[in-house]
Each structure stands twice: as structure tokens, then as C-alpha cells.
Coordinates of C-alpha atoms and ligand atoms in Angstrom, one line a residue:
X1 CA 257.0 250.9 32.1
X2 CA 256.6 253.3 29.3
X3 CA 253.9 255.9 29.2
X4 CA 252.5 254.9 26.1
X5 CA 251.9 251.6 27.1
X6 CA 249.9 252.9 30.2
X7 CA 248.0 255.8 28.1
X8 CA 244.2 255.9 27.1
X9 CA 244.1 257.7 23.8
X10 CA 241.0 259.4 22.4
X11 CA 241.1 260.2 18.7
X12 CA 239.6 263.5 17.9
X13 CA 238.2 264.2 14.2
X14 CA 237.7 268.2 14.7
X15 CA 235.7 268.6 11.9
X16 CA 233.0 267.2 13.7
X17 CA 233.9 267.5 17.7
X18 CA 232.9 271.1 18.5
X19 CA 232.4 274.4 16.5
X20 CA 233.0 277.8 18.3
X21 CA 232.6 280.3 15.6
X22 CA 229.3 279.0 14.1
X23 CA 230.5 278.3 10.6
X24 CA 229.4 274.9 11.2
X25 CA 232.7 273.0 11.1
X26 CA 234.5 272.0 14.4
X27 CA 237.8 273.9 15.1
X28 CA 240.8 273.5 17.5
X29 CA 239.4 276.4 20.0
X30 CA 236.4 273.6 20.1
X31 CA 238.8 271.2 21.3
X32 CA 240.6 273.4 23.9
X33 CA 237.2 274.5 24.9
X34 CA 236.3 270.7 25.7
X35 CA 239.7 269.6 27.3
X36 CA 237.7 269.8 30.8
X37 CA 235.3 267.1 29.6
X38 CA 238.6 265.2 28.5
X39 CA 239.9 265.7 31.9
X40 CA 236.7 264.4 33.3
X41 CA 236.7 261.2 31.3
X42 CA 240.6 261.0 32.4
X43 CA 242.2 260.4 28.9
X44 CA 246.1 260.6 28.7
X45 CA 246.7 261.4 25.1
X46 CA 244.5 263.1 22.6
X47 CA 245.1 262.2 18.6
X48 CA 244.3 264.8 16.2
X49 CA 243.2 263.7 13.0
X50 CA 244.9 266.3 10.4
X51 CA 244.6 269.9 11.0
X52 CA 247.0 271.2 8.5
X53 CA 246.0 273.5 5.2
X54 CA 244.1 271.6 3.2
X55 CA 241.8 272.0 0.1
X56 CA 239.8 268.9 2.0
X57 CA 239.3 266.5 -0.9
X58 CA 239.8 263.8 1.8
X59 CA 239.1 266.2 5.3
X60 CA 242.4 267.0 5.5
X61 CA 244.0 264.2 4.5
X62 CA 245.2 265.6 1.6
X63 CA 247.9 268.4 3.0
X64 CA 248.7 271.3 0.9
X65 CA 250.6 272.8 3.5
X66 CA 252.4 270.9 6.3
X67 CA 253.3 274.1 8.2
X68 CA 249.9 275.6 8.7
X69 CA 246.7 275.4 10.1
X70 CA 243.5 274.7 8.2
X71 CA 241.9 278.4 8.2
X72 CA 238.3 276.7 9.3
X73 CA 240.2 275.0 12.0
X74 CA 241.6 278.3 13.4
X75 CA 245.1 279.4 13.6
X76 CA 248.9 278.4 14.5
X77 CA 248.1 280.3 17.9
X78 CA 244.9 278.3 18.3
X79 CA 246.9 275.1 18.1
X80 CA 249.7 276.8 20.4
X81 CA 247.0 277.4 23.0
X82 CA 245.7 274.3 22.5
X83 CA 248.9 272.1 23.0
X84 CA 249.6 274.7 26.0
X85 CA 246.1 274.0 28.1
X86 CA 246.4 270.4 27.2
X87 CA 249.8 270.0 28.7
X88 CA 248.7 272.1 31.7
X89 CA 246.4 269.3 32.2
X90 CA 248.6 266.6 31.8
X91 CA 247.3 265.7 28.5
X92 CA 249.6 265.0 25.9
X93 CA 248.8 265.5 22.0
X94 CA 249.9 263.2 19.0
X95 CA 249.6 264.9 15.6
X96 CA 248.4 262.6 12.0
X97 CA 251.1 262.5 10.1
X98 CA 250.2 262.0 6.0
X99 CA 253.2 261.3 4.2
X100 CA 252.4 258.9 1.7
X101 CA 250.9 261.8 -0.2
X102 CA 250.1 265.5 -0.1
X103 CA 247.6 267.2 -2.0
X104 CA 248.1 268.1 -5.7
X105 CA 247.7 272.0 -4.4
X106 CA 250.7 271.4 -2.8
X107 CA 253.3 273.7 -3.9
X108 CA 255.8 270.7 -4.5
X109 CA 253.1 269.0 -6.6
X110 CA 252.4 272.5 -8.2
X111 CA 256.0 272.4 -9.6
X112 CA 256.7 268.7 -10.2
X113 CA 254.0 268.8 -13.1
X114 CA 255.2 271.9 -14.6
X115 CA 258.0 270.1 -16.1
X116 CA 259.9 266.6 -16.4
X117 CA 263.2 269.1 -15.2
X118 CA 261.6 270.3 -12.1
X119 CA 264.0 269.6 -8.8
X120 CA 260.3 268.3 -7.2
X121 CA 259.2 266.5 -10.2
X122 CA 261.0 263.2 -8.5
X123 CA 259.1 263.9 -5.2
X124 CA 256.2 262.5 -6.8
X125 CA 255.8 259.1 -8.9
X126 CA 255.2 259.7 -12.8
X127 CA 255.6 257.2 -15.6
X128 CA 254.6 257.1 -19.2
X129 CA 251.2 255.7 -20.4
X130 CA 251.2 252.2 -21.9
X131 CA 249.6 251.4 -25.3
X132 CA 247.6 254.8 -24.8
X133 CA 246.7 254.1 -21.2
X134 CA 247.8 253.7 -17.9
X135 CA 251.1 252.3 -16.7
X136 CA 249.4 249.5 -15.1
X137 CA 246.2 248.2 -13.7
X138 CA 246.3 249.4 -10.3
X139 CA 243.1 251.1 -8.8
X140 CA 242.7 253.6 -6.4
X141 CA 241.3 253.1 -2.7
X142 CA 238.6 255.6 -3.9
X143 CA 238.0 254.2 -6.8
X144 CA 238.8 254.1 -10.8
X145 CA 242.4 253.7 -11.7
X146 CA 245.5 254.9 -9.4
X147 CA 246.8 256.5 -11.9
X148 CA 246.1 260.1 -13.5
X149 CA 247.0 261.5 -17.1
X150 CA 248.9 265.2 -16.9
X151 CA 248.8 266.8 -20.1
X152 CA 251.5 269.4 -19.0
X153 CA 254.1 267.0 -19.6
X154 CA 252.2 263.8 -21.1
X155 CA 252.9 261.5 -18.2
X156 CA 251.0 259.8 -15.7
X157 CA 251.2 259.9 -11.9
X158 CA 250.4 257.6 -8.8
X159 CA 247.6 258.4 -6.2
X160 CA 246.7 255.0 -4.1
X161 CA 243.7 257.5 -2.6
X162 CA 242.1 260.3 -5.1
X163 CA 243.6 262.1 -7.7
X164 CA 243.9 265.1 -5.8
X165 CA 246.1 262.7 -3.6
X166 CA 249.5 262.4 -5.4
X167 CA 251.5 259.8 -3.9
X168 CA 254.9 260.7 -2.6
X169 CA 258.3 259.0 -4.0
X170 CA 259.9 258.1 -0.9
X171 CA 262.8 256.6 -3.2
X172 CA 263.9 260.4 -3.1
X173 CA 266.2 261.6 -0.1
X174 CA 265.5 264.8 -0.4
X175 CA 262.1 264.3 -0.4
X176 CA 262.7 261.9 3.1
X177 CA 264.7 265.0 4.5
X178 CA 261.7 267.5 3.7
X179 CA 259.7 265.1 5.9
X180 CA 262.0 264.8 8.7
X181 CA 262.5 268.7 9.0
X182 CA 258.6 268.9 9.0
X183 CA 258.5 266.5 11.8
X184 CA 260.9 268.3 14.0
X185 CA 259.0 271.3 13.6
X186 CA 256.2 270.0 15.2
X187 CA 258.1 268.2 17.7
X188 CA 259.6 271.4 18.3
X189 CA 257.1 272.6 19.5
X190 CA 256.3 270.1 22.0
X191 CA 253.7 267.7 20.2
X192 CA 254.1 264.2 21.5
X193 CA 254.0 262.1 19.0
X194 CA 252.3 260.8 15.9
X195 CA 249.8 258.5 14.0
X196 CA 251.2 257.8 10.5
X197 CA 248.5 257.5 8.1
X198 CA 249.0 254.5 5.8
X199 CA 252.2 254.1 6.7
X200 CA 253.0 251.0 5.2
X201 CA 252.5 252.2 1.7
X202 CA 255.3 254.2 1.8
X203 CA 257.5 251.7 -0.4
X204 CA 256.4 250.7 -3.9
X205 CA 257.7 247.6 -5.6
X206 CA 259.8 249.7 -7.8
X207 CA 258.8 247.8 -11.1
X208 CA 255.3 248.6 -10.7
X209 CA 254.1 245.1 -12.0
X210 CA 250.5 244.7 -12.6
X211 CA 247.6 243.8 -9.8
X212 CA 246.8 240.2 -9.7
X213 CA 243.5 240.9 -8.2
X214 CA 240.3 240.6 -9.4
X215 CA 239.0 240.4 -12.8
X216 CA 238.3 243.7 -14.0
X217 CA 239.8 247.0 -15.1
X218 CA 241.3 248.4 -11.8
X219 CA 242.6 246.4 -8.7
X220 CA 243.9 247.3 -5.4
X221 CA 247.3 245.9 -6.0
X222 CA 247.9 245.2 -2.1
X223 CA 250.5 243.0 -2.5
X224 CA 252.7 245.6 -4.2
X225 CA 252.5 248.4 -2.4
X226 CA 252.1 247.5 1.2
X227 CA 255.1 246.6 3.3
X228 CA 257.4 247.2 0.6
X229 CA 260.8 246.2 0.3
X230 CA 262.3 249.7 1.3
X231 CA 259.9 250.3 4.1
X232 CA 261.5 249.5 7.1
X233 CA 264.7 250.9 6.0
X234 CA 262.5 254.2 5.6
X235 CA 261.3 254.0 9.0
X236 CA 264.6 252.9 10.7
X237 CA 266.2 256.7 8.8
X238 CA 263.1 258.1 10.0
X239 CA 263.5 256.8 13.8
X240 CA 267.3 258.1 13.4
X241 CA 266.9 260.9 12.3
X242 CA 263.8 262.4 13.9
X243 CA 262.0 260.1 16.3
X244 CA 264.9 259.0 18.4
X245 CA 265.6 262.4 19.7
X246 CA 262.3 262.7 21.4
X247 CA 260.1 260.7 24.1
X248 CA 256.9 260.1 21.9
X249 CA 254.2 257.5 20.8
X250 CA 254.3 256.7 17.4
X251 CA 251.5 254.3 16.0
X252 CA 251.6 253.6 12.1
X253 CA 248.4 252.6 10.3
X254 CA 249.3 249.0 8.5
X255 CA 246.5 247.4 6.7
X256 CA 248.0 244.2 5.8
X257 CA 250.4 243.5 8.3
X258 CA 250.1 240.3 10.6
X259 CA 251.6 239.9 14.0
X260 CA 255.4 238.9 12.7
X261 CA 255.0 242.2 10.7
X262 CA 253.9 244.2 13.7
X263 CA 256.7 242.8 15.7
X264 CA 259.3 243.7 13.3
X265 CA 258.0 247.3 12.9
X266 CA 257.3 247.7 16.9
X267 CA 260.4 245.5 18.1
X268 CA 262.3 248.0 20.4
X269 CA 265.7 247.8 18.7
X270 CA 265.2 246.8 15.1
X271 CA 261.6 248.2 14.7
X272 CA 260.9 252.0 14.4
X273 CA 257.2 252.5 15.8
X274 CA 255.7 251.9 19.0
X275 CA 252.5 250.4 17.8
X276 CA 250.4 249.6 14.8
X277 CA 246.9 249.4 14.2
X278 CA 246.4 246.2 12.4
X279 CA 243.5 245.5 10.2
X280 CA 242.2 242.1 10.9
X281 CA 239.3 242.3 13.1
X282 CA 238.1 245.1 10.5
X283 CA 237.8 242.8 7.5
X284 CA 236.1 240.3 9.9
X285 CA 232.6 241.1 8.5
X286 CA 233.7 241.9 4.6
X287 CA 233.6 239.3 1.8
X288 CA 237.4 239.1 0.4
X289 CA 236.4 237.7 -2.9
X290 CA 234.0 240.8 -3.6
X291 CA 235.7 243.3 -5.8
X292 CA 235.2 246.0 -3.3
X293 CA 235.4 243.8 -0.2
X294 CA 234.6 246.9 1.7
X295 CA 231.5 247.9 0.7
X296 CA 230.4 244.1 1.4
X297 CA 228.8 243.3 4.6
X298 CA 229.0 239.9 5.9
X299 CA 227.8 238.2 9.5
X300 CA 231.4 238.2 11.6
X301 CA 231.1 235.9 14.5
X302 CA 232.6 235.6 18.0
X303 CA 234.6 232.8 17.5
X304 CA 236.3 234.9 15.1
X305 CA 236.9 237.7 16.5
X306 CA 238.3 236.1 19.6
X307 CA 240.6 234.4 17.2
X308 CA 241.8 237.4 15.9
X309 CA 242.3 239.3 19.0
X310 CA 244.0 235.9 20.8
X311 CA 246.5 235.8 17.9
X312 CA 247.7 239.4 18.2
X313 CA 247.9 239.3 21.9
X314 CA 250.0 235.8 21.8
X315 CA 251.9 236.7 18.8
X316 CA 253.1 239.9 19.9
X317 CA 253.7 239.5 23.5
X318 CA 257.2 240.7 24.4
X319 CA 257.9 241.0 21.0
X320 CA 256.0 244.6 20.2
X321 CA 253.0 246.2 21.2
X322 CA 249.5 246.1 20.4
X323 CA 247.0 248.6 20.0
X324 CA 243.2 248.3 20.9
X325 CA 240.9 249.7 18.8
X326 CA 237.3 248.8 17.7
X327 CA 236.4 252.1 15.8
X328 CA 237.7 255.5 14.3
X329 CA 236.7 257.9 11.8
X330 CA 237.3 255.4 8.3
X331 CA 234.5 252.8 9.9
X332 CA 231.0 252.5 11.1
X333 CA 230.4 253.0 14.8
X334 CA 231.8 250.2 17.4
X335 CA 228.2 249.7 18.8
X336 CA 226.4 249.6 15.4
X337 CA 228.8 247.1 14.2
X338 CA 229.8 245.1 17.0
X339 CA 227.3 245.4 19.4
X340 CA 223.6 246.0 19.4
X341 CA 222.5 249.3 18.6
X342 CA 218.8 248.9 19.6
X343 CA 217.7 247.7 23.0
X344 CA 221.1 246.8 24.3
X345 CA 222.6 249.7 23.2
X346 CA 224.0 250.7 26.3
X347 CA 225.1 247.5 27.8
X348 CA 226.8 246.3 24.7
X349 CA 228.6 249.6 24.4
X350 CA 229.8 248.7 28.1
X351 CA 230.9 245.6 26.7
X352 CA 232.8 246.7 24.0
X353 CA 234.3 249.6 26.0
X354 CA 235.7 246.6 28.6
X355 CA 237.2 244.4 25.7
X356 CA 239.0 247.5 24.5
X357 CA 240.2 248.4 28.0
X358 CA 241.2 245.0 29.4
X359 CA 243.3 243.1 26.5
X360 CA 247.2 243.8 26.4
X361 CA 247.8 247.2 24.5
X362 CA 246.9 250.7 24.3
X363 CA 243.8 251.6 24.0
X364 CA 242.2 254.3 21.7
X365 CA 238.7 255.4 22.1
X366 CA 237.1 257.4 19.1
X367 CA 234.9 260.0 19.8
X368 CA 231.6 259.7 20.5
X369 CA 231.9 256.2 21.3
X370 CA 232.5 256.9 25.1
X371 CA 228.8 257.9 24.9
X372 CA 227.3 255.0 22.6
X373 CA 227.1 257.0 19.1
X374 CA 225.6 254.6 16.8
X375 CA 225.4 254.9 12.8
X376 CA 223.5 257.0 10.8
X377 CA 221.0 256.1 8.1
X378 CA 220.9 259.5 5.9
X379 CA 217.9 259.1 3.4
X380 CA 219.4 260.5 0.5
X381 CA 223.3 260.5 -1.4
X382 CA 223.1 264.3 -1.3
X383 CA 223.5 264.0 2.8
X384 CA 226.8 262.4 2.6
X385 CA 230.2 263.8 2.5
X386 CA 232.7 261.2 2.3
X387 CA 234.4 261.1 -1.5
X388 CA 234.8 257.6 -1.0
X389 CA 231.0 257.4 -0.4
X390 CA 230.2 259.9 -2.8
X391 CA 232.6 258.1 -5.6
X392 CA 231.1 254.7 -4.7
X393 CA 227.6 256.1 -5.5
X394 CA 228.7 257.3 -8.6
X395 CA 230.0 254.1 -9.5
X396 CA 227.3 252.0 -8.8
X397 CA 224.6 254.0 -9.4
X398 CA 225.4 256.7 -11.9
X399 CA 227.8 255.0 -14.2
X400 CA 226.6 251.3 -13.8
X401 CA 223.2 251.9 -13.3
X402 CA 222.9 249.7 -10.0
X403 CA 219.9 250.4 -7.0
X404 CA 220.2 253.2 -5.4
X405 CA 218.6 252.0 -2.2
X406 CA 221.2 248.8 -2.4
X407 CA 224.0 251.4 -2.3
X408 CA 222.6 253.8 0.4
X409 CA 222.5 250.6 2.3
X410 CA 225.8 249.7 1.8
X411 CA 226.7 253.5 3.0
X412 CA 224.3 253.1 6.0
X413 CA 226.2 249.9 6.9
X414 CA 229.7 250.6 6.2
X415 CA 230.1 254.3 5.1
X416 CA 232.7 256.2 6.9
X417 CA 230.5 259.5 7.3
X418 CA 228.7 257.1 10.2
X419 CA 231.7 258.0 12.4
X420 CA 231.9 261.9 11.2
X421 CA 228.5 262.9 12.2
X422 CA 229.0 265.7 14.9
X423 CA 229.7 265.0 18.5
X424 CA 226.4 265.2 20.4
X425 CA 227.1 267.3 23.4
X426 CA 223.3 268.3 24.4
X427 CA 219.6 267.8 23.2
X428 CA 219.6 271.5 21.9
X429 CA 219.5 272.5 18.2
X430 CA 222.4 270.6 15.9
X431 CA 223.0 268.9 19.7
X432 CA 225.3 271.8 20.7
X433 CA 227.9 271.2 18.1
X434 CA 227.0 274.1 16.4
X435 CA 225.2 277.6 16.5
X436 CA 225.2 277.3 12.6
X437 CA 224.5 274.7 9.9
X438 CA 226.6 271.7 10.4
X439 CA 228.6 270.6 7.7
X440 CA 227.4 267.0 7.8
X441 CA 223.8 266.2 9.7
X442 CA 223.5 265.5 13.1
X443 CA 222.1 261.9 13.9
X444 CA 218.7 262.6 14.7
X445 CA 219.1 260.4 17.9
X446 CA 221.1 263.3 19.6
X447 CA 217.9 264.0 22.0
X448 CA 218.6 260.6 23.7
X449 CA 222.4 260.2 23.2
X450 CA 224.2 262.8 24.0
X451 CA 227.2 264.3 26.5
X452 CA 225.0 266.4 28.8
X453 CA 222.6 263.6 29.5
X454 CA 225.6 260.7 29.7
X455 CA 227.0 262.9 32.3
X456 CA 224.1 263.5 34.4
X457 CA 223.2 259.5 34.5
X458 CA 225.6 257.7 37.0
X459 CA 224.7 254.5 34.6
X460 CA 225.7 256.0 31.3
X461 CA 228.1 254.5 29.1
X462 CA 230.6 257.9 29.7
X463 CA 230.8 257.1 33.8
X464 CA 231.9 253.8 32.3
X465 CA 234.7 254.3 30.4
X466 CA 235.8 256.9 33.1
X467 CA 235.7 253.9 35.3
X468 CA 237.4 251.7 33.1
X469 CA 240.6 254.4 32.7
X470 CA 241.2 254.6 36.1
X471 CA 241.3 250.7 36.8
X472 CA 243.8 250.8 34.4
X473 CA 245.6 253.5 36.5
X474 CA 245.2 251.3 39.5
X475 CA 245.6 247.8 38.4
X476 CA 249.2 247.6 36.6
X477 CA 248.0 243.7 35.6
X478 CA 245.8 245.5 33.1
X479 CA 248.7 246.9 31.3
X480 CA 251.2 244.2 31.9
X481 CA 249.5 241.2 32.7
X482 CA 249.6 238.0 30.4
X483 CA 246.5 237.0 28.5
X484 CA 245.3 233.4 28.5
X485 CA 242.0 232.3 27.3
X486 CA 239.2 230.5 28.6
X487 CA 235.9 228.6 27.2
X488 CA 237.8 228.4 23.7
X489 CA 234.7 226.9 22.2
X490 CA 231.7 229.1 23.6
X491 CA 229.7 230.5 20.9
X492 CA 228.8 233.8 22.6
X493 CA 231.2 234.0 25.8
X494 CA 234.4 236.0 25.1
X495 CA 236.4 235.1 28.3
X496 CA 240.1 235.6 29.5
X497 CA 242.1 235.9 32.3
X498 CA 245.3 238.5 32.2
X499 CA 248.4 237.7 34.8
X500 CA 251.1 239.1 36.1
X501 CA 253.2 238.3 39.2
X502 CA 251.0 239.1 42.2
X503 CA 247.3 239.5 40.6
X504 CA 245.2 237.6 38.2
X505 CA 242.0 239.5 36.2
X506 CA 239.0 237.6 34.9
X507 CA 237.1 239.4 32.0
X508 CA 233.7 237.8 31.2
X509 CA 231.9 239.1 28.3
X510 CA 228.8 237.9 26.8
X511 CA 228.3 239.0 23.2
X512 CA 224.6 237.3 23.1
X513 CA 221.0 238.6 23.5
X514 CA 220.8 235.5 25.2
X515 CA 221.9 234.7 28.8
X516 CA 224.7 232.6 29.3
X517 CA 225.3 230.2 32.1
X518 CA 228.6 229.2 33.2
X519 CA 230.6 227.5 35.8
X520 CA 233.0 229.6 38.0
X521 CA 236.4 229.7 36.2
X522 CA 239.2 228.4 38.8
X523 CA 240.1 230.7 41.7
X524 CA 237.2 232.8 40.9
X525 CA 234.1 231.2 43.4
X526 CA 232.3 233.8 45.0
X527 CA 234.3 234.9 47.7
X528 CA 237.8 234.2 46.1
X529 CA 237.8 237.2 44.0
X530 CA 236.5 240.9 44.0
X531 CA 234.0 242.2 41.3
X532 CA 235.9 245.1 39.9
X533 CA 233.6 246.5 37.4
X534 CA 230.2 245.3 35.4
X535 CA 227.5 246.7 33.4
X536 CA 224.5 245.5 35.0
X537 CA 224.1 245.9 39.1
X538 CA 226.0 243.1 40.8
X539 CA 224.0 240.0 41.4
X540 CA 223.9 238.2 44.5
X541 CA 223.2 234.8 43.5
X542 CA 225.8 232.1 43.3
X543 CA 225.4 230.6 40.1
X544 CA 227.4 232.6 37.3
X545 CA 224.8 233.1 34.5
X546 CA 225.8 236.2 32.6
X547 CA 223.1 238.6 31.4
X548 CA 222.6 240.0 27.6
X549 CA 225.5 241.6 26.5
X550 CA 226.8 241.4 30.2
X551 CA 230.5 242.3 30.8
X552 CA 232.6 241.7 34.3
X553 CA 235.7 242.1 35.5
X554 CA 237.4 240.5 38.8
X555 CA 240.6 240.7 40.1
X556 CA 242.0 238.1 42.7
X557 CA 245.4 238.6 44.4
X558 CA 247.6 235.2 43.9
X559 CA 249.2 236.2 47.2
X560 CA 247.4 236.7 50.5
Ligands
TEU601 O1 243.2 255.6 5.8 C1 243.7 254.4 5.3 C2 242.8 253.2 4.8 O2 243.8 252.3 4.5 C3 241.8 252.7 4.7 O3 241.3 252.2 5.8 C4 240.6 253.8 3.9 O4 239.8 254.8 4.6 C5 239.9 253.2 3.3 O5 240.5 252.2 2.2 C6 239.0 254.0 2.4 O6 237.7 254.1 2.6 C7 243.9 256.5 5.9 C8 243.2 257.6 6.9 O7 242.6 257.2 7.8 C9 242.1 258.0 5.6 O8 240.8 258.7 6.5 C10 242.3 258.7 4.7 O9 241.4 259.1 3.9 C11 243.5 257.4 4.0 O10 244.3 257.3 4.5 C12 244.1 258.5 3.0 O11 245.1 259.5 3.7

């Protein structure tokens, strides 16, 4: 079995992880300093969000030099040291690969915009205007048009994200070779793979048709740039030229991909990647008919979550491989979104962790989730840092005169800064994240929720994660077992088995705040199976009656 199927990945957002030089910004030495902590958690792989040189319009997702480290994060020597120290502990490191766009401050773009005859012109996507306006009605993910007019050459360039993130033109073979060369540079240093940013946006429909989308001036033209005509061809080329020469973990961020599409991308022969991040469950609590679905929040239901996750389990089995995640740096904290961040914070954080670690696929833990960090409610827009949040507020409030309180509430529930507040290490000043002024406010709940307290409490969320990670190593059925749903109609309980040749695992998850009385599933009567892990003290009674947010994992040997 490939190592990346057996691994647990821990995602680090370096800016918010740990600051060693007091400038209020996390750094690479901060990651190195916490390797022992990560070793205690026992994760196998670290995914570093972008650490390359960047003007930080979108916190490193706007790269101005792929071969240099962002000075705020340290130097290339710091990076080499981190990689060596991680490897010495048996921890692998994957990098973020952001190649749908660069920063507008990248020398390629600087040259490209100077003249239509620059050899770099065609590294980006330029079009003339239409009737004195943008070439089409495509909207940017961060608001406004996806085209920006550049007076130097009287043309528009495409930016699916901020206007400081011009899209690269993958149609250009010279550009593709530059990217492969850069990938070899990092892989040559010994990095163990890539998380590929917005990878299914690389191929746009060449005629750039108008978006069908919503009425209104601009709309996000997913149907014209997701999974485009040449995507698989580009990725197969990347595999041939780069990926196949190393032993790597590759995971592509791929919104709008269904299981059939994922199977195509991750098929060991015809595909190119090990796995993708799918987005179906991230859209569960949004209103798709709204012009800005991402900022809406509608109640989600367990039956829908179960249907989505189950579909991915079943349809990808034997064809590709799943990645498992409930949060990352772009979405709210998972305990606030899918659990209960009040009274049941601890049991619900453990319940979600159980789900994350017992489905088939590779689990991704987002920093801070292992101590049950929650969303934050900043009181004013000035406390927010994310370009997406700031643009949204500007559009809603400043430009359209909307209600500031309502917009702030949207940021409280859905904003990306929820996940980006500093990692809470101690109950001391700034949660022990920095001795300086943190670049973004610390969540005020840090005196209760922090690593120091978690490590000291044997019942903490942290030690429960550590147990889950170890179970994965002890019981191959967690990696390879076939998934089967039980209790398909239960309103609050998600129950499933995972079965391989000699073992069956039973997972019971009560997503409700009420008790749930169940019949014992076949073969799991008291005495027939072993309780491997649970988030409440074991009950001695013989009835099966799950407590609020209770999670249990049982194991049964199939051949005595
Ligand atoms: O995200 C791309 C993506 O598809 C979204 O989830 C995006 O964050 C959302 O539409 C806007 O809120 C990736 C990165 O993970 C994100 O941090 C970057 O901002 C983005 O690409 C651009 O590089």
C-alpha cells in the first residue's frame, strides 16, 4: 500500500503558526521549533501553505518569485533546515504549488505587460475590450470583473482571483516548461510532494464565452474554466515530465469535480494525481441560487452530509483515492461549522475527528483543529485581514450601502479569517504565538483553548487525535476497509462499517444534542467486539444509547 494512503497530513498556515522573531508573523523557524509537538501528535506529512516570495495580496497565493522564500518567513537556509529536521524525525513535507496564477509583481508579468511583443506576453491571458468594456462577463472570486484593463498596451488581462493574481496561460508550452523546471528545483531539495492550488482551473475554454450564471454584471464562470478541455492533458504532461520521477504525495484542489471526474484525475494509470480535494460537502450550507453563494449560510443536515460523503466513498473505491477534510485555511473552523462550539465543543470536535480519520482516504488535519479551535467574531471590519472578506465588505457596505452588521455576521460565519487567527499555544500574552503584535487578532478564547492546556489534560481533543492517528497504524482496515453505510434513515446518527479480509470496524457518530438509542448492529453485541476508542467514558450498560455528540469505534475480528 502506498505511503500516502497510510499517512495523516497536517496543514500549516505558516503566517499564523508560530513566530520566532517577534514581528507578529509566523515563520519557518517557528515550524521547525514545533516539530517535536507535531511529532507528539504523530502526523506523517506536513503541508506548508505558500512560503514563496510574495507581496501578500492573498497571503502568499500571489507569488512573485517561485525560487525564493518570503523574507517575513525567513530564508532558504531556514527552509532547508526545516526540511532536514522534519526528515530526521520521519516527517515528510509537501509544498503548495500555485501555478494557475502568479503575482502581478512577478518578473514574467512585469515583462509581459510592457509590450505585446514581449516573449512573456503570452505567459498570461490578454484580450482586447468589447464595446469599450471587459472582454466578457466573467467575475473574479474576490469580487468585480475577472479582467483588468492595462493602459500600457490597451488590453485586459484575466485574473480569476485578485487583480494582483493574473492567470497564467497554460496553452503556452514555454510557460509549462518553466513551471516544470521550478517543480524539479523543489523536488530536488527533497520535498515530498505538492498540494496543487486551484489545479482544475488551468485550462480555460479558448473562446472565453460569457458566463451563463446569475443576472448581474459579473458572474463566476465555473462552467468555462473548471475541468477545461486541456486539463487532463496538462496534468499528464506534468506527470510525465516531473511527478513520475519522484515518490510523491500529490493532491489537487478541485472545486466542482464529481466522483467520476476525480476518478479520472486520480486513476493510477490514466490520471496524474494521487487525490483531490472535492468541495461537495463544503457547499452543503450554502445557497447555490444566491449570486454570492459562498457568503450565504443555510442549515445543513446530517442526512445530506452522509449522502455526500458516502457517495465519494462508494464511487471512488478501487478507482482513485479520497482526501478527507472538514476544514482548511479557506473555510470556517470545523467545530463551529459542523459541530457545536459551545457546551459540546470537546465531544463534537472529537466526533468530527473520528469521522475524518475513519473513512477511506487520507485525512488532513488543519492546524488548531487538534485542540478544537473555533471561529472568531471580530467586532469591526478593521480587524479583518483577508482580501476576500475586505472586498466583500467594501462591495456590500461601502459601495451598495448594505447593513454593516449583517455583513460582519457573514464574516463571522463564513469568513476565511476564522481559520487564520494565530495558533493558540499557551494562556500567555498573544496565546504564546508571538512576543510582538500579531498580524491578526488572537481568538479571545485562548486562555481556555490552547496547546499547553491540551497537552496537560489526558481527555483533551489533542490526545484523542493522537489516538486516532495511532489506530490507523495499528489497524490496516482503517486504510483499506470497504465502506458500508448502516442506519441510512437515522436523523442524527451516522453509522458505518469498514471491512477487509479479517476485520470489521464499526463507527457510530451521534451528531445530535439528544441521546440516540440504537439496536446493536449485527456482530457487535456486547462481548462480540472491542471498543477501540470513544469520546465519552465507556458505559457499562448493555443497551446502546449514544450521548450527545458521542463517537465510538468498535473492532471485530472476522476469523477467530
Ligand atoms: O482557493 C481556491 C478556491 O477555490 C476557493 O476555495 C477560494 O478560497 C474561494 O473561492 C474564495 O474565498 C485557493 C486557495 O486555497 C486560496 O487560499 C487562494 O486564495 C486561492 O486559491 C487563490 O490562490
